[in-house]
PDB file of C-alpha atoms and ligand atoms in Angstrom:
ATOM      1  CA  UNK A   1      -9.271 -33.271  30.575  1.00 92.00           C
ATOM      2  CA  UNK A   2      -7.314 -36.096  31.935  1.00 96.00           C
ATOM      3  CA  UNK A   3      -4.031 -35.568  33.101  1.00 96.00           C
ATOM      4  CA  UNK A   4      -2.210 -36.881  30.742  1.00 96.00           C
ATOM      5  CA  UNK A   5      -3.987 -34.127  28.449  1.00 95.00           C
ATOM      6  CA  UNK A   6      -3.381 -31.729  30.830  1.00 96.00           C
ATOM      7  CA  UNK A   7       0.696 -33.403  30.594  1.00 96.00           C
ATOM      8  CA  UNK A   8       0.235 -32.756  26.749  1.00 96.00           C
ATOM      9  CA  UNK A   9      -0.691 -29.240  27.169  1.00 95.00           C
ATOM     10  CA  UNK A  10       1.988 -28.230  29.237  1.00 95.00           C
ATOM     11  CA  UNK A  11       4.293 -29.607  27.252  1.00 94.00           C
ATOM     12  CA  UNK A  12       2.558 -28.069  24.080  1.00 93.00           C
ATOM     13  CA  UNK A  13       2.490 -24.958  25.921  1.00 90.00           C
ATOM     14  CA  UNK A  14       6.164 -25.335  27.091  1.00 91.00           C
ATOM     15  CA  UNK A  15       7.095 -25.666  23.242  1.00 88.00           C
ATOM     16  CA  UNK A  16       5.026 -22.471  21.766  1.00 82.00           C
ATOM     17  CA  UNK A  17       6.337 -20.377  25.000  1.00 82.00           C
ATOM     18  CA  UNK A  18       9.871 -20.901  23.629  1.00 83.00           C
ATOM     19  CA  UNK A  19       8.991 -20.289  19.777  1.00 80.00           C
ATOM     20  CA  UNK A  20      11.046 -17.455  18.271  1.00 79.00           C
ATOM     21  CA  UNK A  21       7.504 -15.638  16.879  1.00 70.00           C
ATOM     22  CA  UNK A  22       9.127 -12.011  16.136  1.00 74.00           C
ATOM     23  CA  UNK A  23       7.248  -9.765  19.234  1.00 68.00           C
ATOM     24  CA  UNK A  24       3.661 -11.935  17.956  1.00 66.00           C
ATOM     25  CA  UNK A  25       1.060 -11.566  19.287  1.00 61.00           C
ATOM     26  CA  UNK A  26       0.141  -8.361  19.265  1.00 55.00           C
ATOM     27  CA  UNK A  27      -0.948  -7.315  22.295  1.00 52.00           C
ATOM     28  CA  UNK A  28      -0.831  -3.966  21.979  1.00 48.00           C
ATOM     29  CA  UNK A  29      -0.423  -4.394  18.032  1.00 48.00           C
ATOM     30  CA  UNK A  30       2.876  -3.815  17.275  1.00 45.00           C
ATOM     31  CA  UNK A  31       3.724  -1.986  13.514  1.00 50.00           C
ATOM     32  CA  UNK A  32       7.330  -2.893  12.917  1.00 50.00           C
ATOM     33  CA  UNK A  33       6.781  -4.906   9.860  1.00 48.00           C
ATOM     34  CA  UNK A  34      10.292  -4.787   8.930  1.00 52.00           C
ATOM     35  CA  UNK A  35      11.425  -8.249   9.049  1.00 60.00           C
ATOM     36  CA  UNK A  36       8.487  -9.809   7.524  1.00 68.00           C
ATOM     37  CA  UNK A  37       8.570 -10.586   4.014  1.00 70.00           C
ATOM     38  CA  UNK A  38       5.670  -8.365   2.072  1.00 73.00           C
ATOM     39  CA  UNK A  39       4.736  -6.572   5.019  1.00 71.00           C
ATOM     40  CA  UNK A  40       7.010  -2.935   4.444  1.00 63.00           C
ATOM     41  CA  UNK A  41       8.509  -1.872   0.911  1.00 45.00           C
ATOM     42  CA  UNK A  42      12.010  -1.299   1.686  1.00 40.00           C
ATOM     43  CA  UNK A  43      13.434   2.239   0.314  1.00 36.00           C
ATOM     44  CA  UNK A  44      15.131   1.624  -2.467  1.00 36.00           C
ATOM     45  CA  UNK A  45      11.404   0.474  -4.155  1.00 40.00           C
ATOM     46  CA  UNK A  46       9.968   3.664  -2.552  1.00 42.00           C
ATOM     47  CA  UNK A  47       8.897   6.386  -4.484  1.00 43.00           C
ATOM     48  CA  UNK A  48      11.443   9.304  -4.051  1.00 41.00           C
ATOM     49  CA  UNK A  49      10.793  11.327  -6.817  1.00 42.00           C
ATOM     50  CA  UNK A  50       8.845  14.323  -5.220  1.00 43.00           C
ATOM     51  CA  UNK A  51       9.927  17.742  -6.414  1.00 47.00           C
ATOM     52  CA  UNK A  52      13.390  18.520  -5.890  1.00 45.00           C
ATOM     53  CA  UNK A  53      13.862  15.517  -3.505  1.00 44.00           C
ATOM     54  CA  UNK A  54      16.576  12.533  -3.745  1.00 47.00           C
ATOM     55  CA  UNK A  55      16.514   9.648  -1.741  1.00 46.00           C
ATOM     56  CA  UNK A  56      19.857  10.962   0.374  1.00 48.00           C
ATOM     57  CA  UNK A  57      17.737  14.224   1.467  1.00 48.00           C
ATOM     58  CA  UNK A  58      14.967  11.862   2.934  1.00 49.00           C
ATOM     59  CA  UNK A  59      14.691  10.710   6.302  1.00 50.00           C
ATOM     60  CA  UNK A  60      14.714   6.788   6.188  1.00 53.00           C
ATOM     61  CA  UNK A  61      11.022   5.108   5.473  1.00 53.00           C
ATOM     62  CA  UNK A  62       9.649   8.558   4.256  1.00 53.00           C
ATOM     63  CA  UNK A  63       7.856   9.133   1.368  1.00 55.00           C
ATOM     64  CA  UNK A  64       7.518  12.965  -0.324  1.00 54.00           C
ATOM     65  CA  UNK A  65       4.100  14.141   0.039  1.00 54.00           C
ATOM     66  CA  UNK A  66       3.468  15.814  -3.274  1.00 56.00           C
ATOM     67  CA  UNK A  67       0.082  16.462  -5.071  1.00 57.00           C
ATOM     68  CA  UNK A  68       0.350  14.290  -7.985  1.00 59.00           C
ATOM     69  CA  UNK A  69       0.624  11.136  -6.259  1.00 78.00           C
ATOM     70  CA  UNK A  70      -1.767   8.347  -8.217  1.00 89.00           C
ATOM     71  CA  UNK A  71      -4.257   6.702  -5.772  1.00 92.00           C
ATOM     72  CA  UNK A  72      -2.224   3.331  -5.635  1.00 93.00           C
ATOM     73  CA  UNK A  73       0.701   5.138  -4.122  1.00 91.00           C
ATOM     74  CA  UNK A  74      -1.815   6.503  -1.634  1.00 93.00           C
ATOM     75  CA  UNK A  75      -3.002   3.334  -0.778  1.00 95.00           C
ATOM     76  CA  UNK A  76      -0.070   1.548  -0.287  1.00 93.00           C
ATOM     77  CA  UNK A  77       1.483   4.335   2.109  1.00 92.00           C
ATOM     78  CA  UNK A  78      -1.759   3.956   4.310  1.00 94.00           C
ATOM     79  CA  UNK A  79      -1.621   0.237   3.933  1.00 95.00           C
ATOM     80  CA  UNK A  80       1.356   0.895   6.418  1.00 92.00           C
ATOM     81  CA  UNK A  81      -0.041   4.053   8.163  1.00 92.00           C
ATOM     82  CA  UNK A  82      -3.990   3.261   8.943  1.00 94.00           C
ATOM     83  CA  UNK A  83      -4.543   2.616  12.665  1.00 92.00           C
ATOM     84  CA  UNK A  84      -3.927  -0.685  13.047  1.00 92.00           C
ATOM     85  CA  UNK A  85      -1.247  -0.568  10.274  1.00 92.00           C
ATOM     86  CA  UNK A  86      -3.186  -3.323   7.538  1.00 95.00           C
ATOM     87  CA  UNK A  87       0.727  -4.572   7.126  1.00 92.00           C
ATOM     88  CA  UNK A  88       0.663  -5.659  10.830  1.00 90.00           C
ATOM     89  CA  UNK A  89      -1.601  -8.981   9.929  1.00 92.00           C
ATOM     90  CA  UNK A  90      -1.073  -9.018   6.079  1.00 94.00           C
ATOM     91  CA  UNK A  91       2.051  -9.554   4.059  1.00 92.00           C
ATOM     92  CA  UNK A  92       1.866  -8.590   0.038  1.00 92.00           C
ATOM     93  CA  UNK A  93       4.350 -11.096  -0.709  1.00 89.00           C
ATOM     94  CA  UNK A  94       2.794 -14.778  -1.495  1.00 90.00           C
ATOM     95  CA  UNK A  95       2.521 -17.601   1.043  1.00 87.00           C
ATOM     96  CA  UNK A  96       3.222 -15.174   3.869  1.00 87.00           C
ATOM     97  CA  UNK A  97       0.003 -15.644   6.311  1.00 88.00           C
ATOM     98  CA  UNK A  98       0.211 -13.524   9.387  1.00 89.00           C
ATOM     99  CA  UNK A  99      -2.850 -13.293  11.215  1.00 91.00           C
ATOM    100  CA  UNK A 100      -4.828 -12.407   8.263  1.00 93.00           C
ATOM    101  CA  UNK A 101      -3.931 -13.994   4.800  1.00 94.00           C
ATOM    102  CA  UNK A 102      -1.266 -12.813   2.537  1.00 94.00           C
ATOM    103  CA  UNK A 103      -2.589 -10.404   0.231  1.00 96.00           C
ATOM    104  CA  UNK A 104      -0.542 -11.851  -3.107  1.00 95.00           C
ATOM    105  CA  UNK A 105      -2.505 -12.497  -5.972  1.00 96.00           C
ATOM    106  CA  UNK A 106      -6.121 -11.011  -4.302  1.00 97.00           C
ATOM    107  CA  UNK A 107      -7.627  -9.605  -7.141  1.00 97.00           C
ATOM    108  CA  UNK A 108      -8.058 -13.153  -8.782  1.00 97.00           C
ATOM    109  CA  UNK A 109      -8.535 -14.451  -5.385  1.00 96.00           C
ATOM    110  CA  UNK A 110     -11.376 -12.271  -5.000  1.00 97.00           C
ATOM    111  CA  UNK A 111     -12.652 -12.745  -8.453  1.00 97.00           C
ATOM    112  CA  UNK A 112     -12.772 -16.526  -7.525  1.00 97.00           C
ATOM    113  CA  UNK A 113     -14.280 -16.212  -4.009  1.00 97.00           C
ATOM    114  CA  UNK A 114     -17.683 -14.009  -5.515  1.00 97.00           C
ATOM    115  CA  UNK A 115     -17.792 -16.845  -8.133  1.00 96.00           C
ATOM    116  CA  UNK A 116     -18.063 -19.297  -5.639  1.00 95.00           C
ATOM    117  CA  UNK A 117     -21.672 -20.767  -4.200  1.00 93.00           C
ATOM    118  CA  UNK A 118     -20.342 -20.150  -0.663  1.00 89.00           C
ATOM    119  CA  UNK A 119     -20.327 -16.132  -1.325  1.00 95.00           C
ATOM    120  CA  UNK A 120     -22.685 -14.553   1.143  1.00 93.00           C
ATOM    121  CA  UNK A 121     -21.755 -11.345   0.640  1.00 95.00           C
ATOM    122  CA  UNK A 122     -23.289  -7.994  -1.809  1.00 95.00           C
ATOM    123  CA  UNK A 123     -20.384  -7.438  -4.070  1.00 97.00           C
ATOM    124  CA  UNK A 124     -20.043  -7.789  -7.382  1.00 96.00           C
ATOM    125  CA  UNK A 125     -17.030  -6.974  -8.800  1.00 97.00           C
ATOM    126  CA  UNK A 126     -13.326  -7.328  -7.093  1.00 97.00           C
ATOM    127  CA  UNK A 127     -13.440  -3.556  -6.302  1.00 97.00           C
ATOM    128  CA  UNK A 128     -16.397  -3.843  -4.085  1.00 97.00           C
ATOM    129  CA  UNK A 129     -15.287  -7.069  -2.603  1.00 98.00           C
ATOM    130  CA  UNK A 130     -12.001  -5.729  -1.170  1.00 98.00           C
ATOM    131  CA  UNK A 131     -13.927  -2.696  -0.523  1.00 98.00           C
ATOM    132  CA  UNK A 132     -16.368  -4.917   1.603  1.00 98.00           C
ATOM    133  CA  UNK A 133     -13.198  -6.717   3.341  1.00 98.00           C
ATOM    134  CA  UNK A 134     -12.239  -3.517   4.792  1.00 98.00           C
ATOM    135  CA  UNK A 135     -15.393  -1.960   6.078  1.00 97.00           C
ATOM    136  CA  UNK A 136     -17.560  -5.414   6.942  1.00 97.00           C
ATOM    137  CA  UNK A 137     -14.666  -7.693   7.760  1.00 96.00           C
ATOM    138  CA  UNK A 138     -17.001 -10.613   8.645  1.00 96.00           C
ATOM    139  CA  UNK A 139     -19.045 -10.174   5.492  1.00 96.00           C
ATOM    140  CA  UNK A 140     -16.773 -13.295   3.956  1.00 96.00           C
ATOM    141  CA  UNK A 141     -14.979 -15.843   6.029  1.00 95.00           C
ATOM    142  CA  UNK A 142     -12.136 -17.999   4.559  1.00 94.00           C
ATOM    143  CA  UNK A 143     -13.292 -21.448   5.752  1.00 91.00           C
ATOM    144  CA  UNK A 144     -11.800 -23.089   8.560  1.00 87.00           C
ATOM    145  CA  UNK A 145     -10.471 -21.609  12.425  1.00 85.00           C
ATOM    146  CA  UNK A 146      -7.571 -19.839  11.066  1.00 89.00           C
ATOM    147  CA  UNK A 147      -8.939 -16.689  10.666  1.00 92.00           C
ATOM    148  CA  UNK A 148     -12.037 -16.129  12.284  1.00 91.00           C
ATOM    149  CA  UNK A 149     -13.711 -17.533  15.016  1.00 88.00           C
ATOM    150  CA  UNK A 150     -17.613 -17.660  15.381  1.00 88.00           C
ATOM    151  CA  UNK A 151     -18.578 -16.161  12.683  1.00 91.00           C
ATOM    152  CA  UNK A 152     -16.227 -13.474  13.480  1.00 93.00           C
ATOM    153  CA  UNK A 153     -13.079 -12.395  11.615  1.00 94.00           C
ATOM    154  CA  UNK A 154     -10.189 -11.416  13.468  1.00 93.00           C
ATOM    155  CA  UNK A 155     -10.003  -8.225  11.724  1.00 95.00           C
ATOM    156  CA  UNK A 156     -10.879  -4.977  13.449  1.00 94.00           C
ATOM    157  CA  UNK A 157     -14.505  -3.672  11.921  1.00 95.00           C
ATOM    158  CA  UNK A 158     -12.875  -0.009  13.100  1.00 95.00           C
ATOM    159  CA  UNK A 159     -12.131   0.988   9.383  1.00 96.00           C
ATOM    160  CA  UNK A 160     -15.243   1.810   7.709  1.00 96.00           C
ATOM    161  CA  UNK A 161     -15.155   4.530  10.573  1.00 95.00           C
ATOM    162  CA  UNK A 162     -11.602   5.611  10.572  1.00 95.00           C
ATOM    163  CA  UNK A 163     -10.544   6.278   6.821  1.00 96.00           C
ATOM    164  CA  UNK A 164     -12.680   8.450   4.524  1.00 96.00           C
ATOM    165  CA  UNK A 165     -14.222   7.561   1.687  1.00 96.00           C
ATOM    166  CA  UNK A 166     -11.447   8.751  -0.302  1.00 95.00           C
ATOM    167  CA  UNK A 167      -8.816   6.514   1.910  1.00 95.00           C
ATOM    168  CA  UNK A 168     -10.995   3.361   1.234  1.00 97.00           C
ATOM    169  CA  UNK A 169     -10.964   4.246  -2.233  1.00 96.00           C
ATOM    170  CA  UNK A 170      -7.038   4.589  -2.434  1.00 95.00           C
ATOM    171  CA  UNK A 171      -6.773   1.246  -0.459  1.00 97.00           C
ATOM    172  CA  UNK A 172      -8.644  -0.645  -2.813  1.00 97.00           C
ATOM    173  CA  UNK A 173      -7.519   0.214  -6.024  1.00 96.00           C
ATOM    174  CA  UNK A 174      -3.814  -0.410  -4.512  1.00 95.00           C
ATOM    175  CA  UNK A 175      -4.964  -3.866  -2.995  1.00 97.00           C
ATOM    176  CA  UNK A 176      -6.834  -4.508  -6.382  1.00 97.00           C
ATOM    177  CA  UNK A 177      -3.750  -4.098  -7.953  1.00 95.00           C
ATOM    178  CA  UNK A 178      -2.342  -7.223  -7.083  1.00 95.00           C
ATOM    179  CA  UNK A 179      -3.707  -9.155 -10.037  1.00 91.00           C
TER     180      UNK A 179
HETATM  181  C1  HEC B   1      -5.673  -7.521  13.433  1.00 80.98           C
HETATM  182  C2  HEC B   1      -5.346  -8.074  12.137  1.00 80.98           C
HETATM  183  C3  HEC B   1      -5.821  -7.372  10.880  1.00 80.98           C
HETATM  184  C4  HEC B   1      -5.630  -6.064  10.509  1.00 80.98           C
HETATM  185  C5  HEC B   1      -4.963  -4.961  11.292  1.00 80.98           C
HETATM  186  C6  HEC B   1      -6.168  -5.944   9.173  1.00 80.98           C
HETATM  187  N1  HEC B   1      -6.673  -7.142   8.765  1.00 80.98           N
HETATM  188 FE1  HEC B   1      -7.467  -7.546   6.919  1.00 80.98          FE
HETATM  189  N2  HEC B   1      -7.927  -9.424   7.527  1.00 80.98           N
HETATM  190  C7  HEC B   1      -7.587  -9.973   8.743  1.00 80.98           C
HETATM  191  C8  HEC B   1      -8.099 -11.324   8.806  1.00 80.98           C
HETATM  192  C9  HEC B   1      -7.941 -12.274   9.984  1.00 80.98           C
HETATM  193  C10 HEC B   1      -8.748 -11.564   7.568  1.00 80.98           C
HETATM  194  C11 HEC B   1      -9.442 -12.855   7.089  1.00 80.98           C
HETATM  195  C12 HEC B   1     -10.788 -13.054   7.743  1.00 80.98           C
HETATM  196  C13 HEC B   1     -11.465 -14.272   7.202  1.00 80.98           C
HETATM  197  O1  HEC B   1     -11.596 -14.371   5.972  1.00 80.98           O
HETATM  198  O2  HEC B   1     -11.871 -15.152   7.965  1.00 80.98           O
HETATM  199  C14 HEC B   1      -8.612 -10.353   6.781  1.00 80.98           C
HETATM  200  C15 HEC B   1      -9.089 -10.203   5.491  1.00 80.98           C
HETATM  201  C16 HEC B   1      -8.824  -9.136   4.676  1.00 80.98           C
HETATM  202  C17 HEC B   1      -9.140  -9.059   3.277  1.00 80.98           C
HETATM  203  C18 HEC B   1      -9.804 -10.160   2.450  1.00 80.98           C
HETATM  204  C19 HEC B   1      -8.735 -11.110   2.003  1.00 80.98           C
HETATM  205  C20 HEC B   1      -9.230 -12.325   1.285  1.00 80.98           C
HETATM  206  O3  HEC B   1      -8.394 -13.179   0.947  1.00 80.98           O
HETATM  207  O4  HEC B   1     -10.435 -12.465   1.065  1.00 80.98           O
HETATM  208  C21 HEC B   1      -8.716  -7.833   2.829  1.00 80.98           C
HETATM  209  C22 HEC B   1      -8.833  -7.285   1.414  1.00 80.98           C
HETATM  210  C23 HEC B   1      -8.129  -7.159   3.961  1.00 80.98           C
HETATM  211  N3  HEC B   1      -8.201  -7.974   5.075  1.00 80.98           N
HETATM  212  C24 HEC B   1      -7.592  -5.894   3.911  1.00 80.98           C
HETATM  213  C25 HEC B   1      -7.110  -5.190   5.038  1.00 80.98           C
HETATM  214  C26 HEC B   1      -6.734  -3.803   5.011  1.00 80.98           C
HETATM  215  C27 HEC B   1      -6.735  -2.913   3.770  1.00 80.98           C
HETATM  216  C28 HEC B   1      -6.369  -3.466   6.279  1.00 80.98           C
HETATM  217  C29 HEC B   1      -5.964  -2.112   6.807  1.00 80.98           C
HETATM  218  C30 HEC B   1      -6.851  -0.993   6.519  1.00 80.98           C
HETATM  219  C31 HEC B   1      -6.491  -4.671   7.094  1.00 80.98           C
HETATM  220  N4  HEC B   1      -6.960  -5.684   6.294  1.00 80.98           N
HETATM  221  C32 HEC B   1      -6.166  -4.763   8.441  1.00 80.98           C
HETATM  222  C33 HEC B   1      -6.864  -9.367   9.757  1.00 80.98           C
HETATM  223  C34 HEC B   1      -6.480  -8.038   9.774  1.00 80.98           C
END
């Protein structure tokens, strides 16, 4: 580099040390979520209506545990609770990219992305894509640097291990649900 390059940089770096970025990056990652739009439901769109439960008689951020509960409302709970929390690099709410894409809109998305000649991947359908997302994170890369590097995605390949095939299930048809 020449110096002025090297001037550039530390002025570059000078700028980014003194962005507000919210506790970013996370280094160990963080799970607040709170303040990002699409990243945590607040309460009042929770689901309080376990037996014999009101939304006064509930600690704040919990959810009744109750048998009933459809797969989608299991999936979005461990959308915040699987180690790393999904909702620490991926909002729900559109145009909000965190270190991994917002996941508005990803069941077209993913529709699109299988139809496309660039699709090296095995799935065939959108359930098996986002299924394949979670479990083989590499398995599709969304062109450019932003979220991958060598080949590589950014996202830990830790899940396919940690959640049973039951959790993967309830993560998928929640994420699939965003048509
Ligand atoms: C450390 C950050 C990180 C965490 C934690 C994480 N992801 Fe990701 N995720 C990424 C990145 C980065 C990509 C995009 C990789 C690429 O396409 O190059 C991605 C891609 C995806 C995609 C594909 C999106 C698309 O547009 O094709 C899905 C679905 C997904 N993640 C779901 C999850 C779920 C579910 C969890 C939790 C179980 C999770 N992710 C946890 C970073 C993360």
């Amino acid at each position: 580099l020449s110096d002025e390059e090297i001037d550039d940089l530390i002025a570059f770096f000078d700028w980014v040390a003194n962005v507000d970025n919210q506790g970013w990056p996370p280094r160990p990652i963080l799970v607040t979520g709170s303040s990002i739009p699409g990243t945590s439901l607040s309460i009042a769109q929770q689901d309080i209506s376990g037996p014999g439960k009101t939304a006064d008689q509930m600690p704040p951020g919990a959810r009744p545990v109750s048998g009933n509960e459809d797969p989608i409302a299991l999936g979005e709970a461990l959308f915040r609770t699987a180690t790393p929390a999904c909702n620490a690099c991926h909002s729900i709410a559109p145009g909000v990219n965190l270190a991994g894409p917002t996941l508005a809109g990803l069941a077209a998305r993913a529709q699109q992305t299988i139809d496309s000649p660039d699709y090296q991947g095995k799935a065939n359908s959108v359930e098996a894509f986002i299924r394949e997302s979670i479990v083989s994170p590499s398995a599709y890369l969304h062109p450019g640097e932003m979220y991958s590097a060598g080949g590589v995605s950014f996202m830990p390949t830790s899940y396919g291990e940690s959640l049973t095939e039951e959790q993967l299930d309830q993560l998928v048809q929640y994420l699939a649900s965003f048509k």
